Short mmCIF file of C-alpha atoms in Angstrom, two decimals:
data_model
loop_
_atom_site.label_atom_id
_atom_site.label_comp_id
_atom_site.label_asym_id
_atom_site.label_seq_id
_atom_site.Cartn_x
_atom_site.Cartn_y
_atom_site.Cartn_z
CA MET A 1 18.71 -75.03 -84.72
CA VAL A 2 22.29 -74.34 -83.57
CA GLU A 3 22.35 -73.00 -80.02
CA VAL A 4 25.49 -71.39 -78.77
CA TYR A 5 25.25 -70.98 -75.02
CA THR A 6 26.97 -67.58 -74.91
CA THR A 7 23.82 -66.04 -76.41
CA TYR A 8 21.85 -66.80 -73.24
CA LYS A 9 24.62 -66.42 -70.70
CA LYS A 10 23.97 -62.65 -70.75
CA GLN A 11 20.55 -63.24 -69.15
CA LEU A 12 22.09 -64.70 -66.01
CA THR A 13 22.70 -62.32 -63.12
CA GLY A 14 24.22 -62.29 -59.65
CA GLU A 15 24.86 -65.67 -58.06
CA TYR A 16 23.56 -67.52 -61.13
CA LEU A 17 26.13 -65.85 -63.37
CA ARG A 18 28.92 -66.42 -60.84
CA ALA A 19 28.02 -70.09 -60.53
CA PHE A 20 27.89 -70.52 -64.28
CA GLN A 21 31.25 -68.79 -64.77
CA SER A 22 32.84 -71.19 -62.29
CA ILE A 23 31.46 -74.16 -64.19
CA GLU A 24 32.58 -72.61 -67.48
CA LEU A 25 36.11 -72.20 -66.10
CA TYR A 26 36.10 -75.82 -64.93
CA ALA A 27 35.21 -77.00 -68.45
CA GLU A 28 37.95 -74.80 -69.96
CA MET A 29 40.59 -75.99 -67.54
CA GLU A 30 39.59 -79.61 -68.04
CA GLY A 31 39.93 -79.10 -71.81
CA ILE A 32 36.39 -80.28 -72.52
CA ASP A 33 35.59 -80.13 -76.22
CA PHE A 34 33.28 -77.27 -77.27
CA ASP A 35 31.01 -79.69 -79.14
CA TYR A 36 30.30 -81.45 -75.83
CA SER A 37 30.36 -78.51 -73.45
CA ASN A 38 28.09 -76.28 -75.57
CA GLU A 39 25.20 -78.75 -75.36
CA ALA A 40 25.78 -79.25 -71.63
CA PHE A 41 25.86 -75.48 -71.07
CA VAL A 42 22.67 -74.80 -73.03
CA ASP A 43 20.85 -77.31 -70.78
CA LEU A 44 22.41 -75.83 -67.66
CA ILE A 45 21.58 -72.24 -68.61
CA ASP A 46 17.96 -73.25 -69.22
CA MET A 47 17.77 -74.67 -65.68
CA LEU A 48 19.53 -71.65 -64.18
CA LEU A 49 17.24 -69.20 -66.00
CA SER A 50 14.18 -71.14 -64.79
CA ALA A 51 15.45 -71.03 -61.21
CA GLN A 52 16.30 -67.33 -61.57
CA GLN A 53 12.82 -66.58 -62.87
CA ASP A 54 11.20 -68.53 -60.01
CA GLY A 55 13.36 -66.73 -57.46
CA GLN A 56 14.90 -70.00 -56.32
CA ARG A 57 18.37 -70.17 -54.83
CA VAL A 58 21.16 -71.21 -57.18
CA GLU A 59 21.94 -74.13 -54.85
CA LYS A 60 18.77 -75.78 -56.11
CA ILE A 61 20.56 -76.35 -59.43
CA VAL A 62 24.25 -76.59 -58.55
CA GLY A 63 24.12 -77.80 -54.96
CA SER A 64 26.40 -76.59 -52.18
CA ASN A 65 29.68 -77.74 -53.72
CA ILE A 66 30.49 -76.43 -57.22
CA ASP A 67 33.51 -78.72 -57.65
CA ARG A 68 31.42 -81.80 -56.94
CA PHE A 69 28.69 -80.47 -59.25
CA CYS A 70 31.19 -80.00 -62.08
CA GLU A 71 32.71 -83.47 -61.63
CA ALA A 72 29.26 -85.05 -61.71
CA TYR A 73 27.93 -82.85 -64.51
CA PHE A 74 30.78 -83.74 -66.85
CA GLU A 75 31.27 -87.33 -65.70
CA ASN A 76 30.20 -88.61 -69.11
CA TYR A 77 33.13 -86.77 -70.72
CA THR A 78 35.48 -89.68 -70.20
CA TRP A 79 39.19 -89.93 -70.99
CA LYS A 80 38.20 -91.74 -74.22
CA LEU A 81 36.32 -88.67 -75.48
CA ARG A 82 39.26 -86.50 -74.41
CA VAL A 83 41.75 -88.62 -76.34
CA LEU A 84 39.41 -88.76 -79.33
CA SER A 85 39.22 -84.96 -79.36
CA TRP A 86 43.01 -84.72 -79.57
CA VAL A 87 43.19 -87.46 -82.20
CA GLU A 88 40.76 -85.46 -84.34
CA ARG A 89 42.80 -82.27 -83.95
CA VAL A 90 45.95 -84.07 -85.09
CA ARG A 91 43.93 -85.49 -88.00
CA ASP A 92 43.01 -81.95 -89.10
CA LEU A 93 46.65 -80.90 -88.80
CA CYS A 94 47.72 -83.92 -90.91
CA ILE A 95 45.38 -82.87 -93.70
CA VAL A 96 46.94 -79.40 -93.79
CA ILE A 97 50.52 -80.74 -93.65
CA LEU A 98 49.78 -83.37 -96.31
CA SER A 99 48.28 -80.81 -98.71
CA PHE A 100 51.19 -78.42 -98.21
CA THR A 101 53.85 -81.12 -98.63
CA LEU A 102 52.20 -82.55 -101.76
CA PHE A 103 52.08 -79.11 -103.31
CA GLU A 104 55.70 -78.56 -102.31
CA THR A 105 56.68 -81.88 -103.94
CA TYR A 106 54.84 -81.01 -107.14
CA LEU A 107 56.63 -77.65 -107.37
CA ALA A 108 60.02 -79.28 -106.71
CA HIS A 109 59.55 -81.71 -109.66
CA PRO A 110 61.98 -84.41 -108.56
CA SER A 111 63.77 -85.78 -111.64
CA SER A 112 64.02 -89.35 -110.37
CA ILE A 113 62.69 -91.61 -107.64
CA GLU A 114 66.03 -91.30 -105.88
CA ALA A 115 65.74 -87.49 -106.02
CA PHE A 116 62.26 -87.74 -104.50
CA PHE A 117 63.64 -89.63 -101.52
CA HIS A 118 66.26 -86.92 -101.02
CA LEU A 119 63.74 -84.06 -101.04
CA GLU A 120 63.42 -82.18 -97.77
CA THR A 121 60.36 -80.29 -96.71
CA ASP A 122 60.54 -76.52 -96.11
CA ILE A 123 58.08 -76.79 -93.26
CA SER A 124 60.44 -78.95 -91.17
CA ALA A 125 61.21 -76.10 -88.82
CA PHE A 126 57.50 -75.35 -88.50
CA LEU A 127 56.64 -78.99 -87.73
CA VAL A 128 59.32 -79.39 -85.10
CA GLY A 129 58.72 -75.91 -83.69
CA PHE A 130 54.93 -76.36 -83.65
CA PHE A 131 55.00 -79.58 -81.64
CA GLY A 132 57.66 -78.20 -79.33
CA GLY A 133 55.75 -74.95 -78.90
CA ALA A 134 52.45 -76.81 -78.36
CA LEU A 135 54.06 -78.83 -75.56
CA ILE A 136 55.37 -75.65 -73.91
CA SER A 137 51.95 -73.99 -74.27
CA MET A 138 50.21 -77.01 -72.67
CA ALA A 139 52.76 -77.09 -69.86
CA VAL A 140 52.24 -73.37 -69.09
CA SER A 141 48.44 -73.75 -69.04
CA PHE A 142 48.72 -76.86 -66.85
CA LEU A 143 51.01 -75.15 -64.33
CA PHE A 144 48.76 -72.08 -64.15
CA LYS A 145 45.74 -74.30 -63.56
CA LYS A 146 47.57 -76.05 -60.71
CA ALA A 147 48.51 -72.69 -59.19
CA MET A 148 44.88 -71.48 -59.40
CA ILE A 149 43.64 -74.64 -57.67
CA ARG A 150 46.31 -74.39 -54.95
CA LYS A 151 45.62 -70.72 -54.23
CA LYS A 152 41.85 -71.22 -54.69
CA ARG A 153 41.71 -68.07 -56.78
CA PHE A 154 39.79 -68.76 -59.98
CA SER A 155 39.35 -66.35 -62.82
CA LEU A 156 38.26 -67.14 -66.39
CA ARG A 157 39.84 -63.90 -67.62
CA ALA A 158 43.20 -64.73 -66.05
CA TYR A 159 43.09 -68.25 -67.48
CA HIS A 160 42.33 -66.90 -70.97
CA THR A 161 45.20 -64.39 -70.63
CA VAL A 162 47.63 -67.15 -69.78
CA ARG A 163 46.37 -69.22 -72.73
CA TYR A 164 46.99 -66.29 -75.11
CA VAL A 165 50.45 -65.69 -73.63
CA SER A 166 51.35 -69.36 -74.01
CA PHE A 167 50.13 -69.24 -77.63
CA PHE A 168 52.56 -66.39 -78.33
CA LEU A 169 55.30 -68.36 -76.58
CA MET A 170 54.54 -71.17 -78.99
CA LEU A 171 54.96 -68.81 -81.98
CA ILE A 172 58.29 -67.60 -80.60
CA VAL A 173 59.51 -71.19 -80.26
CA ILE A 174 58.51 -71.86 -83.88
CA LEU A 175 60.46 -68.78 -85.04
CA ILE A 176 63.50 -69.87 -83.04
CA PHE A 177 63.43 -73.27 -84.72
CA PHE A 178 63.42 -71.55 -88.10
CA GLN A 179 66.95 -70.35 -87.29
CA PHE A 180 68.19 -73.92 -87.29
CA GLU A 181 68.42 -75.92 -90.44
CA ILE A 182 66.17 -78.80 -89.54
CA ASN A 183 65.49 -80.93 -92.55
CA LEU A 184 62.81 -83.58 -92.52
CA PRO A 185 62.55 -85.82 -95.58
CA VAL A 186 59.37 -85.28 -97.59
CA TRP A 187 58.72 -89.00 -97.90
CA MET A 188 58.75 -89.35 -94.09
CA VAL A 189 56.25 -86.51 -93.61
CA LEU A 190 53.97 -87.86 -96.37
CA LEU A 191 54.14 -91.39 -95.01
CA PHE A 192 53.32 -90.27 -91.47
CA CYS A 193 50.32 -88.18 -92.61
CA LEU A 194 48.96 -90.88 -94.92
CA VAL A 195 49.31 -93.63 -92.29
CA TYR A 196 47.69 -91.42 -89.65
CA LEU A 197 44.77 -90.46 -91.88
CA LEU A 198 44.25 -94.05 -93.00
CA GLY A 199 44.46 -95.28 -89.44
CA PHE A 200 41.99 -92.63 -88.32
CA ARG A 201 39.56 -93.60 -91.06
CA LEU A 202 39.77 -97.32 -90.31
CA LEU A 203 40.11 -97.45 -86.55
CA VAL A 204 38.47 -94.42 -85.00
CA LYS A 205 34.70 -94.37 -84.78
CA ARG A 206 33.09 -91.11 -85.68
CA ARG A 207 32.28 -89.35 -82.43
CA ARG A 208 29.99 -86.95 -84.23
CA LYS A 209 27.32 -89.45 -85.31
CA LYS A 210 23.54 -89.32 -85.35
CA SER A 211 21.76 -90.78 -82.32
CA LYS A 212 18.56 -92.91 -82.42
CA ASP A 213 16.36 -89.80 -82.24
CA GLY A 214 18.17 -88.25 -85.19
CA GLU A 215 20.01 -85.71 -83.04
CA GLU A 216 22.74 -84.10 -85.06
CA SER A 217 26.17 -82.95 -84.06
CA ILE A 218 26.66 -79.21 -83.81
CA TRP A 219 28.37 -79.06 -87.20
CA GLN A 220 25.50 -80.95 -88.86
CA GLN A 221 23.12 -78.51 -87.23
CA ILE A 222 25.04 -75.56 -88.68
CA LYS A 223 24.72 -77.05 -92.18
CA THR A 224 21.01 -77.81 -91.67
CA GLN A 225 20.34 -74.30 -90.35
CA VAL A 226 22.13 -72.68 -93.29
CA LYS A 227 20.19 -74.87 -95.72
CA SER A 228 16.82 -74.07 -94.12
CA GLU A 229 17.43 -70.31 -94.35
CA LEU A 230 18.52 -70.52 -97.98
CA PRO A 231 15.26 -70.99 -99.96
CA GLU A 232 13.85 -67.60 -98.97
CA SER A 233 17.09 -65.80 -99.73
CA VAL A 234 17.58 -67.74 -102.99
CA ALA A 235 14.05 -66.84 -104.16
CA MET A 236 14.72 -63.19 -103.36
CA GLU A 237 18.02 -63.40 -105.23
CA MET A 238 16.26 -64.90 -108.25
CA ALA A 239 13.71 -62.09 -108.27
CA LYS A 240 16.49 -59.48 -108.14
CA GLU A 241 18.43 -61.31 -110.84
CA TYR A 242 15.35 -61.19 -113.10
CA GLU A 243 15.05 -57.43 -112.54
CA ARG A 244 18.76 -56.79 -113.16
CA ARG A 245 18.77 -58.88 -116.37
CA ASN A 246 15.80 -57.01 -117.78
CA GLN A 247 17.31 -53.63 -116.86
CA ARG A 248 20.50 -54.60 -118.78
CA LEU A 249 18.47 -55.83 -121.77
CA VAL A 250 16.40 -52.66 -121.86
CA LYS A 251 19.58 -50.51 -121.72
CA LYS A 252 20.95 -52.40 -124.71
CA GLY A 253 17.68 -51.81 -126.54
CA LYS A 254 16.64 -55.48 -126.44
CA THR A 255 13.32 -57.03 -125.45
CA PRO A 256 13.17 -57.85 -121.74
CA LEU A 257 12.61 -61.46 -120.66
CA SER A 258 9.12 -62.51 -119.72
CA GLN A 259 8.69 -64.28 -116.42
CA GLU A 260 8.09 -67.57 -118.25
CA ASP A 261 11.31 -67.14 -120.27
CA TYR A 262 13.29 -66.57 -117.10
CA LEU A 263 11.84 -69.65 -115.43
CA ARG A 264 12.64 -71.70 -118.53
CA LYS A 265 16.26 -70.50 -118.46
CA VAL A 266 16.60 -71.62 -114.83
CA GLU A 267 15.17 -75.05 -115.77
CA GLN A 268 17.58 -75.39 -118.70
CA GLN A 269 20.50 -74.40 -116.49
CA TYR A 270 19.49 -77.14 -114.02
CA LYS A 271 19.22 -79.76 -116.78
CA ARG A 272 22.66 -78.78 -118.06
CA SER A 273 24.24 -79.24 -114.59
CA ALA A 274 24.93 -82.96 -114.86
CA ARG A 275 26.39 -82.57 -118.38
CA GLU A 276 28.61 -79.65 -117.33
CA GLU A 277 29.87 -81.51 -114.28
CA LYS A 278 30.84 -84.54 -116.38
CA LEU A 279 32.58 -82.27 -118.87
CA GLY A 280 34.46 -80.57 -116.07
CA TRP A 281 35.71 -83.88 -114.67
CA ALA A 282 36.60 -85.12 -118.17
CA ILE A 283 38.74 -82.01 -118.79
CA PHE A 284 40.32 -82.23 -115.35
CA VAL A 285 41.29 -85.88 -115.77
CA GLY A 286 41.75 -85.85 -119.53
CA ILE A 287 44.31 -83.07 -119.93
CA PRO A 288 46.96 -84.61 -117.61
CA LEU A 289 46.33 -88.06 -119.14
CA LEU A 290 46.69 -86.61 -122.63
CA PHE A 291 49.91 -84.91 -121.60
CA ILE A 292 51.33 -88.16 -120.28
CA LEU A 293 50.28 -90.08 -123.42
CA VAL A 294 51.84 -87.47 -125.71
CA ALA A 295 55.00 -86.95 -123.64
CA ALA A 296 55.60 -90.57 -122.61
CA PRO A 297 57.24 -91.70 -125.89
CA HIS A 298 59.78 -88.88 -125.45
CA MET A 299 60.62 -89.61 -121.79
CA SER A 300 62.24 -92.48 -119.97
CA LEU A 301 60.01 -94.89 -118.09
CA GLU A 302 61.25 -93.60 -114.77
CA ASP A 303 60.44 -89.96 -115.68
CA THR A 304 57.01 -90.96 -116.98
CA LEU A 305 56.24 -92.77 -113.74
CA ILE A 306 57.36 -89.80 -111.66
CA TYR A 307 55.26 -87.34 -113.67
CA ALA A 308 52.28 -89.68 -113.52
CA ALA A 309 52.69 -90.14 -109.75
CA SER A 310 53.06 -86.41 -109.09
CA MET A 311 50.03 -85.64 -111.27
CA ALA A 312 47.99 -88.33 -109.53
CA ILE A 313 48.87 -86.89 -106.14
CA SER A 314 48.06 -83.32 -107.25
CA PHE A 315 44.82 -84.57 -108.78
CA PHE A 316 43.92 -86.27 -105.51
CA VAL A 317 44.40 -83.06 -103.53
CA VAL A 318 42.72 -80.68 -105.99
CA SER A 319 39.82 -83.10 -106.57
CA PHE A 320 38.53 -82.43 -103.04
CA ALA A 321 38.17 -78.73 -103.82
CA LEU A 322 36.71 -79.43 -107.25
CA ARG A 323 34.20 -81.90 -105.85
CA ALA A 324 33.11 -79.36 -103.23
CA ALA A 325 32.75 -76.67 -105.94
CA PHE A 326 30.65 -78.93 -108.20
CA LYS A 327 28.50 -79.96 -105.24
CA TRP A 328 27.90 -76.33 -104.29
CA ILE A 329 26.92 -75.44 -107.89
CA ARG A 330 24.65 -78.51 -108.11
CA ASN A 331 22.91 -77.71 -104.82
CA ALA A 332 22.43 -74.06 -105.77
CA ARG A 333 20.87 -74.97 -109.14
CA GLN A 334 18.74 -77.68 -107.50
CA MET A 335 17.40 -75.14 -105.02
CA ARG A 336 16.58 -72.69 -107.82
CA MET A 337 14.81 -75.49 -109.69
CA GLN A 338 12.80 -76.38 -106.60
CA ILE A 339 11.74 -72.75 -106.23
CA VAL A 340 10.68 -72.64 -109.89
CA MET A 341 8.57 -75.79 -109.37
CA GLU A 342 6.90 -74.28 -106.32
CA HIS A 343 6.25 -71.09 -108.25
CA ARG A 344 4.57 -73.11 -111.02
CA GLU A 345 2.48 -74.98 -108.39
CA GLY A 346 1.35 -71.64 -106.99
CA LYS A 347 3.01 -72.16 -103.59
CA CYS A 348 5.03 -68.98 -103.94
CA ASN A 349 5.46 -66.01 -106.26
CA ILE A 350 9.13 -65.25 -106.90
CA PHE A 351 8.57 -62.02 -108.76
CA SER A 352 6.42 -60.45 -106.10
CA LEU A 353 9.25 -60.69 -103.56
CA VAL A 354 11.02 -57.66 -104.96
CA GLU A 355 7.76 -55.69 -105.10
CA ASN A 356 7.02 -56.59 -101.45
CA GLN A 357 10.50 -55.53 -100.42
CA GLY A 358 10.02 -52.24 -102.27
CA GLU A 359 6.78 -51.65 -100.35
CA SER A 360 8.26 -52.48 -96.98
CA ASN A 361 11.26 -50.20 -97.64
CA SER A 362 8.99 -47.27 -98.50
CA MET B 1 25.54 -89.15 -42.94
CA ASP B 2 26.22 -88.77 -46.67
CA ASP B 3 23.18 -90.14 -48.52
CA THR B 4 24.77 -89.73 -51.97
CA GLN B 5 25.84 -93.36 -52.32
CA LEU B 6 22.37 -94.63 -51.43
CA LEU B 7 20.78 -92.18 -53.86
CA LYS B 8 23.07 -93.13 -56.75
CA GLY B 9 21.66 -96.63 -56.81
CA ILE B 10 18.04 -95.54 -57.17
CA LEU B 11 18.29 -92.22 -58.97
CA ASP B 12 17.91 -93.68 -62.45
CA GLY B 13 14.70 -95.42 -61.41
CA CYS B 14 13.29 -92.37 -59.61
CA ILE B 15 13.94 -90.04 -62.53
CA LEU B 16 12.53 -92.51 -65.04
CA SER B 17 9.46 -92.94 -62.88
CA ILE B 18 8.87 -89.15 -62.82
CA ILE B 19 9.27 -88.99 -66.61
CA SER B 20 6.87 -91.93 -67.07
CA GLU B 21 4.09 -89.71 -65.67
CA GLY B 22 4.35 -87.43 -68.67
CA GLU B 23 6.74 -85.50 -70.92
CA THR B 24 8.90 -83.21 -68.84
CA TYR B 25 12.20 -81.31 -68.73
CA GLY B 26 15.23 -80.93 -66.46
CA TYR B 27 14.10 -78.13 -64.17
CA GLU B 28 10.68 -79.70 -63.66
CA ILE B 29 12.30 -83.04 -62.75
CA LEU B 30 14.59 -81.24 -60.30
CA SER B 31 11.64 -79.44 -58.69
CA ARG B 32 9.71 -82.68 -58.35
CA LEU B 33 12.68 -84.44 -56.75
CA GLU B 34 13.07 -81.50 -54.35
CA GLN B 35 9.39 -81.74 -53.40
CA GLU B 36 9.90 -85.40 -52.56
CA GLY B 37 12.83 -84.53 -50.31
CA PHE B 38 15.80 -85.11 -52.65
CA ASP B 39 17.24 -81.61 -52.49
CA ASN B 40 20.99 -80.85 -52.42
CA LEU B 41 21.74 -84.52 -52.94
CA LEU B 42 21.86 -84.32 -56.71
CA GLU B 43 24.73 -81.87 -57.31
CA GLY B 44 25.05 -82.26 -61.03
CA THR B 45 23.99 -85.87 -61.30
CA LEU B 46 20.68 -85.13 -63.06
CA TYR B 47 22.20 -84.23 -66.43
CA PRO B 48 24.50 -87.28 -66.71
CA VAL B 49 21.63 -89.55 -65.62
CA LEU B 50 19.33 -88.12 -68.29
CA THR B 51 22.11 -88.45 -70.89
CA ARG B 52 22.77 -92.04 -69.82
CA LEU B 53 19.11 -93.05 -69.91
CA HIS B 54 18.74 -91.41 -73.31
CA THR B 55 21.81 -93.20 -74.66
CA LYS B 56 20.45 -96.53 -73.44
CA GLY B 57 17.19 -95.87 -75.28
CA TYR B 58 14.97 -95.57 -72.22
CA LEU B 59 14.16 -91.94 -72.96
CA ALA B 60 13.07 -90.11 -76.09
CA CYS B 61 14.14 -86.49 -76.42
CA ARG B 62 12.37 -83.68 -78.21
CA LYS B 63 13.95 -80.25 -78.57
CA ALA B 64 11.87 -77.11 -78.47
CA LYS B 65 12.48 -73.46 -77.72
CA SER B 66 11.80 -72.67 -74.08
CA PRO B 67 9.90 -69.49 -73.11
CA LEU B 68 13.16 -68.19 -71.64
CA GLY B 69 15.15 -68.57 -74.85
CA PRO B 70 17.46 -71.60 -74.91
CA VAL B 71 16.45 -74.77 -76.69
CA ARG B 72 15.04 -77.10 -74.08
CA LYS B 73 15.09 -80.88 -74.11
CA TYR B 74 11.75 -82.51 -73.31
CA PHE B 75 12.03 -86.11 -72.22
CA SER B 76 9.48 -88.89 -72.48
CA ILE B 77 9.78 -92.56 -71.66
CA THR B 78 10.09 -95.17 -74.40
CA ALA B 79 8.69 -98.72 -74.46
CA GLU B 80 12.14 -100.01 -73.53
CA GLY B 81 12.24 -97.55 -70.66
CA GLU B 82 8.83 -98.71 -69.43
CA HIS B 83 10.04 -102.29 -69.46
CA TRP B 84 13.23 -101.41 -67.55
CA LEU B 85 11.26 -99.35 -65.03
CA LEU B 86 8.96 -102.30 -64.31
CA GLU B 87 11.94 -104.54 -63.70
CA PHE B 88 13.60 -101.88 -61.55
CA LYS B 89 10.50 -101.49 -59.38
CA GLU B 90 10.35 -105.25 -58.86
CA SER B 91 14.02 -105.43 -57.88
CA PHE B 92 13.66 -102.39 -55.63
CA ARG B 93 10.67 -103.87 -53.83
CA LYS B 94 12.49 -107.16 -53.30
CA VAL B 95 15.84 -105.70 -52.19
CA PHE B 96 14.50 -102.97 -49.95
CA GLY B 97 11.84 -105.24 -48.56
CA ASN B 98 14.55 -107.63 -47.40
CA ALA B 99 16.78 -104.79 -46.19
CA ASP B 100 13.86 -103.30 -44.28
CA LYS B 101 13.36 -106.59 -42.43
CA ILE B 102 17.08 -106.75 -41.50
CA LEU B 103 17.43 -103.10 -40.50
CA PHE B 104 14.14 -102.52 -38.73
CA GLY B 105 12.83 -106.05 -38.11
CA ASN B 106 14.39 -106.28 -34.58
CA GLU B 107 13.10 -102.82 -33.60
CA GLU B 108 9.54 -103.82 -34.51
CA GLU B 109 9.86 -107.02 -32.47
CA GLU B 110 11.04 -105.03 -29.44
CA LEU B 111 8.08 -102.69 -29.82
#
């Protein structure tokens, strides 16, 4: 189950809360990734709550020197993990920039390869401004951190305020850069993003990987938690859907569906899934191919290649979304099918769920 | 005198030895170490040690909801951990036995 430490932080009081806030501020100022710090904080809060309950002094957990405690507690968060965290953030940014630039290229419809190499991206000012603004934002946060350490006055609220202010500074810098006509070639932006993403895929090990005990990263846990809560809600949804369908049929003067008919419809829908998915992909790939085959005899080779390349790139980008959509539909239908099977085995009764809810509401 | 450096060398073994007695969790380990006289020397080292031992495969970790709310990690020793602990105890006996002779051998002779 996903545990976010802030849920339990509220239970800490007095010196325990103050100690924890100091450690929290240390993690923020050191730029420790949330994925890492959340797990560390959940463990720490458990120990602090136990000490609080036993009436022990907070020094039992954090010792007499909070700075030394923090350095030791996060000693496993090495510079490698820090760099990896930044590399992953740039990777995410590359995906966004790549998608935007590809879409931009497709809309521009360059008429020749030479024209493609002369295309300039509209987000040039954003790219230059963003990196410039990000550097200014980091510098402001770094200087404030130094000042806090020198004056020995630490406040999480003040640090957050400075972070927000530096974020707005970053936005202002981006807007300023929009006043200048900075033009980056599209091919350069695309090349950079593709090389970075390929390099990331080949060279960087996944930091979020399963351990020997099958521990999952926080994002895996979120997916698992959502999946485990689904069956009950899906069964309830199926029961309500059955009621709604029958109410509509009755209003139209038609015979309502029996429970067996409804279950059979869900089974048929599941069996159709694979066929529908293949048809969807065939249409998605087939229509552009058909267009190229029909139009190619009427275009020059160069134009045909450009259209084919731009369609291939668009296909590549849109296919991610389409694959996710098909997967979501497949999983939803699979879950419904599983619930139908369990209903038939007598492990649950879908149609009683709505009745039970009606009783509990009254 | 700062005992931290001395403690760092043997902490892994001490913690693993406590865990080998039975499945336990962070606060319990801390309390046990305090009972044995290792209070205020740890200062945050327990968590990285547990993480390190777990990464090396000497500890197995089971997560369960604690009575106080947060998910708690319960640690138990693995076969690999048992093997390492045996070796550690042998090395410790040998090294500290020799050191004991050097440091306190002359005093005993005088007595």
